[in-house]
Coordinates of C-alpha atoms (C1' of nucleotides) in Angstrom, one line a residue:
Chain A
M1 CA 2.2 -5.7 18.9
R2 CA 3.1 -2.4 20.3
V3 CA 4.8 0.1 18.1
S4 CA 7.2 0.7 21.0
Q5 CA 8.3 -2.9 20.5
F6 CA 8.1 -2.9 16.7
P7 CA 9.7 0.3 15.6
L8 CA 8.5 1.7 12.3
S9 CA 11.1 3.3 10.1
T10 CA 8.9 5.4 7.9
L11 CA 10.3 8.2 5.7
R12 CA 8.5 11.4 4.9
E13 CA 10.5 12.0 1.8
T14 CA 10.9 9.7 -1.1
P15 CA 14.5 8.4 -1.6
S16 CA 15.7 9.9 -4.9
D17 CA 16.8 6.7 -6.6
A18 CA 13.4 5.0 -6.5
E19 CA 11.6 5.3 -9.8
V20 CA 8.4 3.2 -9.6
V21 CA 5.7 3.6 -6.9
S22 CA 6.1 0.2 -5.3
H23 CA 9.8 0.8 -4.8
Q24 CA 9.3 4.2 -3.4
L25 CA 6.6 3.0 -1.0
M26 CA 8.5 0.0 0.1
L27 CA 11.4 2.3 1.1
R28 CA 9.2 4.9 2.6
A29 CA 7.3 2.4 4.6
G30 CA 10.5 0.8 5.8
L31 CA 9.8 -2.7 4.3
I32 CA 13.1 -3.1 2.6
K33 CA 16.6 -1.5 2.7
Q34 CA 19.1 -1.6 -0.1
L35 CA 22.5 -3.1 0.5
A36 CA 23.9 -2.9 -3.0
S37 CA 22.6 -3.0 -6.5
G38 CA 19.9 -5.6 -6.7
L39 CA 20.4 -6.7 -3.0
Y40 CA 17.9 -5.9 -0.4
T41 CA 17.3 -6.6 3.3
W42 CA 13.7 -7.4 4.2
M43 CA 13.1 -5.4 7.4
P44 CA 10.8 -6.8 10.0
L45 CA 7.7 -5.1 8.6
G46 CA 8.4 -6.2 5.0
L47 CA 9.3 -9.7 6.1
K48 CA 5.9 -10.1 7.6
V49 CA 4.4 -9.5 4.2
L50 CA 6.8 -11.7 2.4
R51 CA 6.1 -14.5 4.8
K52 CA 2.3 -14.1 4.2
V53 CA 2.9 -14.6 0.5
E54 CA 5.1 -17.6 1.1
Q55 CA 2.5 -19.2 3.4
I56 CA -0.3 -18.9 0.9
V57 CA 1.9 -20.3 -1.8
R58 CA 2.9 -23.1 0.5
E59 CA -0.6 -24.0 1.4
E60 CA -1.8 -24.1 -2.2
M61 CA 1.2 -26.1 -3.3
D62 CA 0.6 -28.6 -0.5
A63 CA -3.1 -28.8 -1.4
S64 CA -2.1 -29.6 -5.0
G65 CA -0.1 -32.6 -3.7
A66 CA 3.3 -31.1 -4.2
L67 CA 6.1 -32.0 -1.8
E68 CA 8.2 -29.3 -0.2
L69 CA 11.9 -29.8 0.1
L70 CA 14.9 -27.5 0.3
M71 CA 17.9 -27.7 -2.0
P72 CA 21.3 -26.1 -1.6
A73 CA 21.6 -22.6 -3.0
V74 CA 25.2 -23.4 -4.0
Q75 CA 25.6 -26.0 -6.7
P76 CA 28.6 -27.8 -8.1
A77 CA 29.6 -27.0 -11.7
E78 CA 29.7 -30.6 -12.7
L79 CA 25.9 -30.9 -12.7
W80 CA 25.7 -27.8 -14.9
Q81 CA 28.3 -29.2 -17.2
E82 CA 26.3 -32.4 -17.5
S83 CA 23.2 -30.5 -18.6
G84 CA 25.2 -28.2 -20.9
R85 CA 24.1 -25.1 -19.1
W86 CA 27.5 -24.2 -17.6
E87 CA 28.5 -22.9 -21.0
K88 CA 25.0 -21.8 -22.1
Y89 CA 23.8 -19.8 -19.2
G90 CA 26.2 -16.9 -19.6
P91 CA 27.2 -14.1 -17.2
E92 CA 23.8 -14.2 -15.4
L93 CA 25.1 -17.2 -13.6
L94 CA 27.1 -16.3 -10.5
R95 CA 30.1 -18.6 -10.5
L96 CA 32.4 -19.1 -7.5
N97 CA 35.2 -21.3 -6.4
D98 CA 35.7 -23.0 -3.1
R99 CA 39.0 -23.2 -1.2
H100 CA 40.1 -26.1 -3.3
Q101 CA 39.4 -24.0 -6.4
R102 CA 36.5 -26.3 -7.3
P103 CA 33.9 -24.4 -9.4
F104 CA 30.4 -23.8 -8.1
C105 CA 27.5 -21.5 -8.9
F106 CA 24.9 -19.8 -6.8
G107 CA 21.6 -21.3 -8.1
P108 CA 19.5 -19.2 -10.4
T109 CA 17.2 -22.2 -10.8
H110 CA 17.3 -25.8 -9.8
E111 CA 16.5 -28.1 -12.7
E112 CA 19.9 -29.8 -12.5
V113 CA 19.8 -30.4 -8.8
I114 CA 16.2 -31.7 -8.7
T115 CA 16.8 -34.0 -11.7
D116 CA 19.9 -35.3 -9.9
I117 CA 17.7 -36.1 -6.9
A118 CA 14.9 -37.6 -9.1
R119 CA 17.3 -39.9 -10.9
A120 CA 18.6 -41.3 -7.7
E121 CA 15.2 -41.4 -5.9
L122 CA 12.8 -42.5 -8.6
R123 CA 13.0 -46.1 -9.8
S124 CA 9.5 -47.1 -10.8
Y125 CA 6.5 -45.7 -12.6
K126 CA 4.6 -46.5 -9.4
Q127 CA 6.3 -43.6 -7.7
L128 CA 4.9 -41.1 -10.2
P129 CA 3.8 -38.5 -10.7
V130 CA 5.7 -36.5 -8.2
N131 CA 6.0 -32.7 -7.8
Y132 CA 8.8 -31.3 -5.6
Y133 CA 8.9 -27.6 -4.6
Q134 CA 10.9 -25.3 -2.5
I135 CA 10.8 -21.6 -1.5
Q136 CA 14.3 -20.3 -1.6
T137 CA 16.6 -17.4 -2.3
K138 CA 17.9 -17.3 -5.9
F139 CA 20.6 -15.3 -7.5
R140 CA 20.6 -14.1 -11.1
D141 CA 23.3 -11.6 -12.0
E142 CA 20.9 -9.4 -14.0
I143 CA 22.4 -7.0 -16.5
R144 CA 20.4 -4.2 -15.0
P145 CA 18.6 -4.7 -11.7
R146 CA 15.9 -2.1 -11.1
F147 CA 12.7 -1.1 -9.4
G148 CA 13.8 -2.5 -6.0
V149 CA 12.7 -6.1 -5.4
M150 CA 10.7 -6.1 -8.6
R151 CA 13.9 -7.0 -10.5
A152 CA 16.5 -7.8 -7.9
R153 CA 19.5 -10.0 -8.4
E154 CA 18.8 -11.9 -5.2
F155 CA 15.2 -12.8 -4.8
V156 CA 12.8 -15.3 -3.2
M157 CA 11.2 -17.8 -5.6
K158 CA 9.0 -20.7 -5.2
D159 CA 10.2 -23.2 -7.8
A160 CA 8.5 -26.6 -8.4
Y161 CA 9.5 -29.5 -10.6
S162 CA 7.3 -32.3 -11.6
F163 CA 8.1 -35.8 -13.0
S164 CA 5.7 -37.8 -14.9
I165 CA 5.9 -41.1 -16.9
D166 CA 4.5 -39.6 -20.1
E167 CA 3.1 -36.5 -21.8
A168 CA -0.4 -37.1 -20.6
G169 CA 0.8 -37.3 -17.0
L170 CA 2.8 -34.1 -17.4
Q171 CA -0.3 -32.4 -18.8
K172 CA -2.3 -33.4 -15.8
T173 CA 0.3 -32.0 -13.3
F174 CA 0.6 -28.9 -15.5
D175 CA -3.2 -28.3 -15.3
A176 CA -3.1 -28.9 -11.6
M177 CA -0.4 -26.2 -11.2
H178 CA -2.4 -23.9 -13.3
R179 CA -5.3 -24.2 -10.9
A180 CA -3.0 -23.9 -7.9
Y181 CA -1.6 -20.7 -9.3
C182 CA -5.1 -19.3 -9.8
N183 CA -5.9 -20.2 -6.2
V184 CA -2.8 -18.4 -5.0
F185 CA -3.4 -15.2 -6.8
D186 CA -7.1 -15.3 -6.0
R187 CA -6.3 -15.6 -2.3
L188 CA -3.8 -12.8 -2.5
G189 CA -6.6 -10.6 -3.8
L190 CA -4.7 -9.5 -6.9
Q191 CA -6.0 -8.8 -10.4
Y192 CA -4.1 -11.1 -12.7
R193 CA -4.3 -13.0 -16.0
P194 CA -2.9 -16.3 -17.0
V195 CA -1.2 -15.6 -20.3
D196 CA -0.1 -17.9 -23.1
A197 CA 3.6 -17.4 -23.6
D198 CA 6.5 -18.4 -25.8
G199 CA 8.1 -21.6 -24.6
G200 CA 11.2 -19.7 -25.6
S201 CA 14.7 -21.0 -25.1
I202 CA 13.8 -23.5 -22.4
G203 CA 11.8 -25.4 -24.9
G204 CA 8.8 -27.4 -24.2
S205 CA 5.4 -27.5 -25.7
Q206 CA 3.3 -25.4 -23.4
S207 CA 4.0 -22.4 -21.2
T208 CA 1.7 -20.0 -19.3
E209 CA 2.7 -16.8 -17.5
F210 CA 0.8 -15.3 -14.7
H211 CA 0.7 -11.5 -14.8
V212 CA -0.5 -9.1 -12.2
L213 CA -2.2 -6.2 -14.0
A214 CA -0.6 -2.8 -13.5
D215 CA 0.0 0.1 -15.8
S216 CA 3.6 0.3 -14.9
G217 CA 4.1 -3.4 -15.8
E218 CA 7.0 -4.2 -18.0
D219 CA 5.1 -6.7 -20.2
A220 CA 2.4 -6.0 -22.7
I221 CA -0.5 -8.5 -22.8
A222 CA -3.1 -8.9 -25.5
W223 CA -6.4 -9.9 -24.0
C224 CA -10.0 -10.2 -25.0
P225 CA -12.7 -9.1 -22.5
E226 CA -15.3 -11.2 -24.3
S227 CA -13.6 -14.5 -24.2
N228 CA -10.8 -13.9 -21.6
Y229 CA -8.2 -15.0 -24.1
A230 CA -4.9 -13.7 -23.0
A231 CA -1.4 -13.9 -24.6
N232 CA 1.9 -12.1 -24.5
T233 CA 1.7 -9.6 -27.3
E234 CA 4.7 -11.2 -28.9
M235 CA 2.7 -14.5 -29.0
A236 CA -0.8 -13.4 -29.9
E237 CA -1.7 -14.2 -33.5
A238 CA -2.6 -11.3 -35.7
L239 CA -5.5 -12.6 -37.9
A240 CA -6.1 -11.6 -41.4
P241 CA -8.6 -8.7 -41.5
A242 CA -12.1 -9.7 -42.4
G243 CA -13.3 -9.3 -45.9
D244 CA -11.6 -9.4 -49.3
R245 CA -9.1 -7.0 -50.8
A246 CA -10.8 -4.0 -52.4
A247 CA -10.6 -3.7 -56.1
P248 CA -8.0 -1.2 -57.5
N249 CA -9.2 2.3 -57.7
E250 CA -6.0 4.2 -58.6
D251 CA -3.3 3.8 -61.2
M252 CA 0.2 3.1 -59.9
R253 CA 2.4 6.2 -60.3
L254 CA 5.9 7.2 -59.4
V255 CA 6.1 10.2 -57.1
D256 CA 9.0 12.4 -56.2
T257 CA 9.4 12.3 -52.4
P258 CA 12.5 14.2 -51.4
D259 CA 13.4 14.1 -47.6
T260 CA 10.8 11.5 -47.0
K261 CA 12.5 8.7 -45.1
T262 CA 9.9 7.7 -42.7
I263 CA 6.3 6.6 -42.7
A264 CA 5.5 9.6 -40.6
A265 CA 7.0 12.0 -43.2
L266 CA 5.1 10.2 -46.0
V267 CA 1.9 10.7 -44.2
E268 CA 2.5 14.3 -43.3
K269 CA 4.0 15.6 -46.5
H270 CA 2.0 13.6 -49.1
G271 CA -1.3 13.3 -47.3
L272 CA -1.3 9.5 -47.4
D273 CA -3.5 7.7 -44.9
I274 CA -1.1 5.7 -42.7
T275 CA -3.2 2.6 -43.3
K276 CA -2.4 3.0 -47.0
T277 CA 1.3 2.8 -46.4
V278 CA 3.6 -0.2 -46.3
K279 CA 6.8 -0.4 -44.3
T280 CA 9.7 -2.5 -45.8
L281 CA 12.2 -4.1 -43.5
I282 CA 15.2 -6.0 -44.9
V283 CA 16.7 -8.7 -42.8
D284 CA 19.4 -11.4 -43.2
A285 CA 18.2 -14.5 -44.9
D286 CA 19.3 -18.1 -44.2
E287 CA 21.4 -20.2 -46.6
S288 CA 18.4 -21.2 -48.7
V289 CA 18.1 -17.7 -50.1
E290 CA 20.3 -16.5 -52.9
G291 CA 21.7 -13.0 -52.2
G292 CA 21.3 -13.5 -48.4
L293 CA 18.6 -10.9 -48.0
I294 CA 14.8 -11.1 -47.5
A295 CA 12.2 -8.4 -47.2
L296 CA 9.5 -8.2 -44.6
M297 CA 6.5 -5.9 -45.0
V298 CA 4.0 -4.6 -42.6
R299 CA 1.4 -1.8 -42.7
G300 CA 2.9 1.6 -41.9
D301 CA 1.2 1.8 -38.4
H302 CA 2.1 -1.8 -37.5
E303 CA 5.2 -3.2 -35.8
L304 CA 7.3 -6.2 -37.0
N305 CA 7.3 -9.1 -34.5
A306 CA 10.8 -10.5 -34.3
I307 CA 9.8 -13.8 -32.7
K308 CA 7.2 -14.6 -35.4
A309 CA 9.5 -13.4 -38.2
E310 CA 12.5 -15.5 -37.3
K311 CA 10.5 -18.7 -37.4
L312 CA 9.7 -18.2 -41.1
D313 CA 11.4 -20.2 -43.8
G314 CA 14.2 -18.1 -45.4
V315 CA 14.7 -15.8 -42.4
S316 CA 17.8 -16.3 -40.3
A317 CA 17.4 -16.6 -36.6
P318 CA 18.1 -14.6 -34.6
L319 CA 16.5 -11.9 -36.6
T320 CA 19.1 -9.4 -37.9
M321 CA 18.4 -6.2 -39.7
A322 CA 20.5 -5.9 -42.9
S323 CA 23.1 -3.2 -43.0
D324 CA 22.6 0.0 -45.0
E325 CA 25.5 -1.0 -47.3
R326 CA 24.2 -4.4 -48.1
V327 CA 20.7 -3.0 -48.9
R328 CA 22.1 -0.3 -51.1
A329 CA 24.3 -2.8 -52.9
A330 CA 21.4 -5.1 -53.6
V331 CA 18.6 -2.6 -54.3
G332 CA 20.3 0.6 -55.3
A333 CA 18.4 2.6 -52.8
G334 CA 18.6 3.1 -49.0
F335 CA 16.3 2.7 -46.0
G336 CA 13.3 5.0 -46.4
S337 CA 12.9 4.4 -50.1
L338 CA 12.2 0.6 -50.2
G339 CA 9.1 -1.1 -51.4
P340 CA 7.8 -4.2 -53.1
V341 CA 7.8 -3.1 -56.7
N342 CA 10.9 -4.6 -58.5
L343 CA 12.6 -5.6 -55.3
P344 CA 15.3 -8.1 -56.2
M345 CA 14.8 -10.5 -53.3
P346 CA 12.1 -12.7 -51.7
I347 CA 9.3 -10.9 -50.0
I348 CA 7.1 -11.9 -47.1
I349 CA 4.1 -9.7 -46.4
D350 CA 1.9 -9.5 -43.4
R351 CA -1.7 -10.7 -43.6
T352 CA -3.0 -7.2 -43.3
V353 CA -0.7 -6.0 -46.1
A354 CA -2.1 -8.8 -48.3
V355 CA -5.6 -7.2 -48.3
M356 CA -4.4 -3.6 -48.9
S357 CA -5.1 -1.9 -52.2
D358 CA -4.1 1.5 -53.7
F359 CA -1.2 1.7 -51.2
G360 CA 2.0 3.7 -51.2
A361 CA 5.5 2.3 -50.6
G362 CA 9.1 3.1 -51.5
A363 CA 10.1 2.8 -55.2
N364 CA 13.5 1.3 -54.6
Q365 CA 15.0 4.6 -56.0
D366 CA 16.2 7.3 -53.6
D367 CA 13.6 10.0 -53.0
K368 CA 10.9 8.3 -54.9
H369 CA 7.8 6.4 -53.9
H370 CA 5.1 4.5 -55.7
F371 CA 1.5 5.4 -54.9
G372 CA -1.6 3.4 -55.9
I373 CA 0.1 0.0 -55.8
N374 CA -2.2 -3.0 -56.2
W375 CA -1.3 -6.7 -55.7
E376 CA -1.9 -9.0 -58.7
R377 CA -2.1 -6.0 -61.0
D378 CA 1.2 -4.2 -60.5
L379 CA 3.1 -7.2 -59.1
P380 CA 2.4 -10.7 -57.9
L381 CA 1.2 -11.4 -54.4
P382 CA 4.2 -12.5 -52.3
T383 CA 4.3 -15.0 -49.5
V384 CA 1.8 -14.0 -46.8
A385 CA 2.4 -14.7 -43.1
D386 CA 1.6 -13.3 -39.6
I387 CA 4.7 -11.2 -38.9
R388 CA 3.4 -8.3 -36.8
N389 CA 2.5 -7.5 -33.2
V390 CA -1.2 -7.3 -32.5
V391 CA -2.7 -3.9 -31.7
P392 CA -5.8 -2.9 -29.8
G393 CA -8.9 -3.5 -31.8
D394 CA -7.5 -6.6 -33.6
P395 CA -9.9 -9.6 -33.7
S396 CA -9.2 -12.1 -30.9
P397 CA -7.4 -15.2 -32.3
D398 CA -10.1 -17.4 -30.7
G399 CA -12.7 -15.6 -32.9
K400 CA -14.7 -14.0 -30.1
G401 CA -14.4 -10.2 -29.8
T402 CA -11.5 -7.9 -30.1
L403 CA -8.2 -7.5 -28.3
E404 CA -7.1 -4.9 -25.8
I405 CA -3.5 -4.4 -24.8
V406 CA -3.0 -4.3 -21.0
R407 CA 0.3 -4.1 -19.1
G408 CA 1.3 -6.7 -16.5
I409 CA 4.0 -7.8 -14.1
E410 CA 5.1 -11.4 -14.6
V411 CA 4.8 -13.1 -11.2
G412 CA 4.5 -16.7 -12.2
H413 CA 5.4 -19.0 -15.0
I414 CA 4.6 -22.6 -15.6
F415 CA 6.4 -24.7 -18.3
Q416 CA 6.2 -28.1 -19.8
L417 CA 9.9 -29.0 -20.1
G418 CA 9.4 -32.4 -21.6
T419 CA 12.5 -34.6 -21.5
L420 CA 15.0 -31.8 -22.0
Y421 CA 16.8 -32.2 -18.7
S422 CA 15.8 -35.8 -17.9
E423 CA 17.5 -36.9 -21.1
A424 CA 20.6 -34.9 -20.5
L425 CA 20.9 -36.2 -17.0
R426 CA 19.6 -39.7 -17.8
C427 CA 16.6 -39.5 -15.5
A428 CA 14.4 -42.6 -16.1
V429 CA 12.3 -45.2 -14.3
L430 CA 11.1 -48.6 -15.2
D431 CA 7.6 -48.5 -16.8
E432 CA 4.8 -51.1 -16.6
N433 CA 6.7 -53.2 -19.2
G434 CA 9.9 -53.2 -17.2
K435 CA 11.5 -50.9 -19.8
N436 CA 13.5 -47.7 -19.1
S437 CA 11.4 -44.7 -19.7
V438 CA 12.8 -41.1 -19.6
L439 CA 10.7 -38.9 -17.4
H440 CA 8.6 -35.9 -18.6
M441 CA 9.3 -32.8 -16.5
G442 CA 7.5 -29.6 -15.8
C443 CA 8.7 -26.6 -13.9
Y444 CA 6.7 -24.0 -12.1
G445 CA 7.9 -20.7 -10.7
I446 CA 6.4 -17.9 -8.6
G447 CA 8.4 -14.8 -7.8
V448 CA 7.5 -14.5 -4.2
S449 CA 9.4 -11.3 -3.5
R450 CA 8.2 -9.8 -6.7
V451 CA 4.6 -10.5 -5.7
V452 CA 5.0 -8.1 -2.8
A453 CA 6.1 -5.3 -5.1
A454 CA 3.4 -6.2 -7.7
A455 CA 0.7 -6.1 -5.1
I456 CA 1.8 -2.5 -4.1
E457 CA 2.1 -1.5 -7.7
Q458 CA -1.6 -2.5 -8.1
N459 CA -2.9 -1.2 -4.8
N460 CA -1.7 2.2 -3.6
D461 CA -2.9 5.8 -3.3
D462 CA -1.3 9.1 -2.6
R463 CA -1.1 8.2 1.1
G464 CA 0.7 5.0 0.7
I465 CA 0.3 1.2 0.4
I466 CA -3.1 -0.4 0.5
W467 CA -2.7 -4.1 1.5
T468 CA -5.4 -6.6 0.9
D469 CA -6.3 -8.5 4.0
A470 CA -4.3 -11.5 2.9
L471 CA -1.1 -9.6 2.6
A472 CA -1.3 -7.0 5.4
P473 CA 1.5 -7.2 8.0
F474 CA -1.1 -6.3 10.6
D475 CA -4.9 -6.4 10.4
V476 CA -5.8 -3.5 12.7
A477 CA -4.1 -0.3 13.6
L478 CA -5.2 0.7 17.1
C479 CA -4.7 4.5 17.5
P480 CA -5.5 6.1 20.9
I481 CA -5.7 9.9 21.0
N482 CA -3.6 11.6 23.7
M483 CA -3.3 8.3 25.6
H484 CA -0.5 9.7 27.8
K485 CA -2.8 12.2 29.3
S486 CA -5.5 9.7 30.3
E487 CA -5.0 6.7 32.5
R488 CA -8.5 5.6 31.6
L489 CA -7.8 5.7 27.9
K490 CA -4.5 4.0 28.4
A491 CA -6.1 1.1 30.3
E492 CA -8.9 0.8 27.7
A493 CA -6.4 0.7 24.9
E494 CA -4.2 -1.9 26.6
A495 CA -7.3 -4.0 27.3
M496 CA -8.6 -3.6 23.7
H497 CA -5.2 -4.6 22.3
D498 CA -5.0 -7.7 24.4
R499 CA -8.6 -8.7 23.7
L500 CA -8.3 -8.4 20.0
Q501 CA -5.0 -10.3 19.9
A502 CA -6.7 -13.1 21.9
E503 CA -9.4 -13.2 19.4
G504 CA -7.0 -13.7 16.6
F505 CA -6.6 -10.2 15.2
N506 CA -3.1 -9.1 14.4
V507 CA -3.1 -5.6 16.0
L508 CA -0.5 -2.9 15.7
F509 CA -1.1 -0.7 18.8
D510 CA 0.4 2.8 18.4
D511 CA 1.5 3.5 21.9
R512 CA 3.9 6.3 20.8
N513 CA 2.9 9.6 22.2
M514 CA 2.4 11.1 18.8
R515 CA -0.1 13.6 17.5
P516 CA -3.0 12.1 15.7
G517 CA -2.0 13.4 12.2
A518 CA 1.5 11.8 12.4
M519 CA 0.1 8.6 13.7
F520 CA -2.6 8.3 11.0
S521 CA -0.1 9.1 8.3
D522 CA 2.2 6.3 9.4
M523 CA -0.6 3.8 9.5
E524 CA -1.8 4.8 6.1
L525 CA 1.7 4.7 4.6
I526 CA 2.3 1.2 5.8
G527 CA -1.2 0.2 4.5
I528 CA -2.9 -1.4 7.5
P529 CA -6.4 -2.3 6.3
H530 CA -8.4 -1.4 9.4
R531 CA -8.0 1.6 11.8
V532 CA -9.6 1.9 15.2
V533 CA -9.3 5.2 16.9
I534 CA -10.2 5.6 20.6
S535 CA -10.3 8.8 22.6
D536 CA -11.5 10.0 26.0
R537 CA -14.4 11.7 24.2
G538 CA -15.4 8.5 22.6
L539 CA -15.2 6.5 25.8
E540 CA -17.6 9.0 27.4
E541 CA -20.1 8.2 24.6
G542 CA -19.2 4.5 24.7
T543 CA -18.0 4.6 21.1
F544 CA -14.9 4.0 19.0
E545 CA -14.1 5.3 15.5
Y546 CA -13.5 2.9 12.6
K547 CA -12.1 3.6 9.2
S548 CA -11.0 1.1 6.5
R549 CA -7.8 2.0 4.6
T550 CA -9.9 2.5 1.4
G551 CA -13.0 4.1 3.1
E552 CA -14.0 7.6 2.4
S553 CA -14.6 8.6 6.0
A554 CA -14.7 7.3 9.6
E555 CA -17.7 5.7 11.2
H556 CA -18.6 5.7 14.9
H557 CA -19.7 2.4 16.6
P558 CA -20.5 1.3 20.1
L559 CA -17.6 -0.2 21.9
D560 CA -19.1 -3.6 22.2
A561 CA -19.5 -3.8 18.4
L562 CA -15.7 -3.7 17.9
E563 CA -15.2 -7.4 16.9
N564 CA -18.2 -7.4 14.6
V565 CA -17.2 -4.2 12.8
L566 CA -13.7 -5.6 12.3
R567 CA -15.1 -8.9 10.9
G568 CA -17.2 -6.9 8.5
D569 CA -20.6 -7.9 10.0
Chain B
rC1 C1' 27.6 -4.1 -22.5
rG2 C1' 26.5 0.9 -25.0
rG3 C1' 24.3 5.9 -23.8
rG4 C1' 23.0 9.5 -19.8
rG5 C1' 23.1 11.3 -14.6
rC6 C1' 24.5 11.3 -9.5
rA7 C1' 27.9 10.7 -5.1
rU8 C1' 28.2 16.3 1.0
rG9 C1' 25.3 13.3 8.8
rG10 C1' 19.9 8.1 8.8
rC11 C1' 16.6 10.6 4.5
rG12 C1' 16.0 14.9 1.0
rC13 C1' 19.1 18.8 -0.7
rA14 C1' 22.4 23.6 -1.0
rG15 C1' 27.5 24.9 -1.3
rU16 C1' 31.5 23.2 -6.5
rC17 C1' 31.3 27.6 -11.9
rU18 C1' 34.7 32.0 -9.0
rG19 C1' 39.6 27.3 -3.7
rG20 C1' 39.7 30.4 2.4
rU21 C1' 35.7 28.5 9.6
rA22 C1' 30.9 22.5 6.0
rG23 C1' 25.3 24.5 5.8
rC24 C1' 19.6 23.9 5.4
rG25 C1' 14.9 20.9 6.0
rC26 C1' 13.3 16.1 7.9
rA27 C1' 14.6 12.4 11.4
rU28 C1' 17.2 11.6 16.5
rC29 C1' 18.3 13.1 21.9
rU30 C1' 17.1 16.6 26.4
rG31 C1' 13.8 20.2 28.7
rG32 C1' 9.3 22.9 28.3
rU33 C1' 4.6 24.3 26.1
rU34 C1' 1.2 21.4 23.2
rU35 C1' -2.3 17.2 21.3
rG36 C1' -8.5 14.8 16.2
rG37 C1' -4.6 14.9 10.1
rG38 C1' 2.8 15.0 9.7
rA39 C1' 3.0 21.1 16.4
rC40 C1' 6.0 25.0 18.7
rC41 C1' 10.2 27.1 21.6
rA42 C1' 15.1 26.3 23.6
rG43 C1' 19.2 23.3 23.5
rA44 C1' 22.2 18.9 21.9
rG45 C1' 24.5 14.8 19.3
rG46 C1' 25.9 13.2 14.5
rG47 C1' 29.7 14.4 8.4
rU48 C1' 38.0 11.9 7.2
rC49 C1' 32.3 16.0 1.6
rG50 C1' 32.6 8.0 -2.4
rC51 C1' 38.2 6.3 -2.8
rA52 C1' 43.3 7.2 -4.3
rG53 C1' 46.8 10.4 -6.2
rG54 C1' 48.1 15.4 -7.9
rU55 C1' 48.1 21.1 -8.1
rU56 C1' 48.2 24.9 -4.1
rC57 C1' 50.3 28.4 1.8
rG58 C1' 45.3 26.2 1.8
rA59 C1' 40.8 21.6 -1.9
rA60 C1' 33.8 19.5 -0.8
rU61 C1' 35.3 23.1 -4.7
rC62 C1' 40.6 22.6 -9.7
rC63 C1' 43.3 18.2 -12.4
rU64 C1' 44.0 12.6 -13.2
rG65 C1' 42.6 7.7 -12.2
rC66 C1' 39.3 4.4 -9.8
rU67 C1' 34.8 2.7 -7.4
rG68 C1' 29.7 2.7 -6.2
rC69 C1' 24.6 3.9 -7.2
rC70 C1' 20.4 5.4 -10.4
rC71 C1' 18.0 6.0 -15.3
rC72 C1' 17.2 4.5 -20.9
rG73 C1' 17.9 -0.3 -24.4
rA74 C1' 18.0 -6.7 -25.3
rC75 C1' 16.7 -11.1 -20.8
rC76 C1' 13.7 -13.0 -16.7
rA77 C1' 10.2 -14.9 -11.2

RNA sequence: CGGGGCAUGGCGCAGUCUGGUAGCGCAUCUGGUUUGGGACCAGAGGGUCGCAGGUUCGAAUCCUGCUGCCCCGACCA
């Protein structure tokens, strides 16, 4: 491909509304162009990359035995009413009417449609298992689209849906998808982690997210280098610290602590070690608790985990912090002076808190704290549970090594749905005994367009994008120096371009009459992995210059070694 | 949806406070000189200053309303 036939639209300056590096580089390299909030055109160069991702995903899905189909993007409301999601999905669902005022939506996902197909198509257990997938544009009316195609409203997704006769069958397909996803991200050359996730609102027993590692990622992942355990921080279990609680060393005493409303102030003004402080959070309780309030306590430097907390007996879900007035009415003191001693409500403490001794906490009187508190001496040990987020250095829940916290971009998610949709839409087949059996479903997503942004987020430098070979829109940038002054060089460049193309290299031949600096800058910005420079001087010596996008400096090779050098021999 | 910011040629910005001929850099086009890390000279094209209303002899600038976009919070591929 000649640049004269494939115009680049690179920008020297960064558009001002792009915040993250992948968005900035995608705009500067001319991969995408924004139409409106969360809506982007994939320009020719960007589309080449998007198609590469699609192709790898397609090949691995096919290899796993999944069947590609293509469902309509626009879906009738009746199906969504049947599953109950027309009401549940909320404003993220783009709803529209046709000319007869019949309601439709633009599909944010396709469980309803595929289940409708499956219930018509599948009659017998002998047809199972089956796994359908498609690569298609989705629309989710996000509250706040941001970071370019990283969180767009319209985006390209690979979504797959499997149907199995029972749980064991579902587990098999789920495992096969897990392997297929690893193959995809391996081939893309990305650093990633499969991560245990919360089944969340969709339900289902098992759920794994695939995260591309990047410091700018929106999700925090707990992972253990020793065992490769990885989980969303919200999911990772915080184990009890090793060892028993130390014996009391101090007497409990009431201390005046004016203007000390936070843990930070307590540490600063009164010299307490933060690991000797306890934070008290009061939340709404469920009906089982008299008074309607319940206290949750974590160590001063730890954070409450809302997902863990709202699953506990006595805590109302969703987790709601109690109002200042209610707390004051019940306790007689406000936020900042709360603690376990004489607290008139049920208490649940974190496992770490349970092994603390000689600690400080609010005294449930304004401007006073208790120091030197000890469980089972000053007050009974309350209910103990895991209610905090893990922090770096925590023991890994699988018992091997310690956790680190890394950041990631969620690019894939596989779920076991079970019979959630198949029951609602009455999707069943006859089993071996001739009985109706509701199918077990799984669903498996890859954010294809997000993968492109995530790859850039993970691989870039101050000159621009660095594509892996699998993703690069072109393999080789062919850059002749002062070609328009030399017929000989021009002929050689043309010949080299044609020859490399014929040998299967995807070459971007810069036939613009540009100065070398500008040419190199463009090729580096758009991230072409291999650069070949030829000049009259080189031709005299029978050499060309090669530099990889990541290489330190250029190397000179004999002209006849070109293919070997590009193949990495 | 709450909080903050921005809107002037394709991109980045100045001009707005204090009303008076729309400007700069990049990019684009023409001609010339150049050519190993974003060249230089000369010339040219391109903007109803987000939209609507108002104040005024006169509005990018002041007033009112609206719209769009971006950033910070809970959700998701």
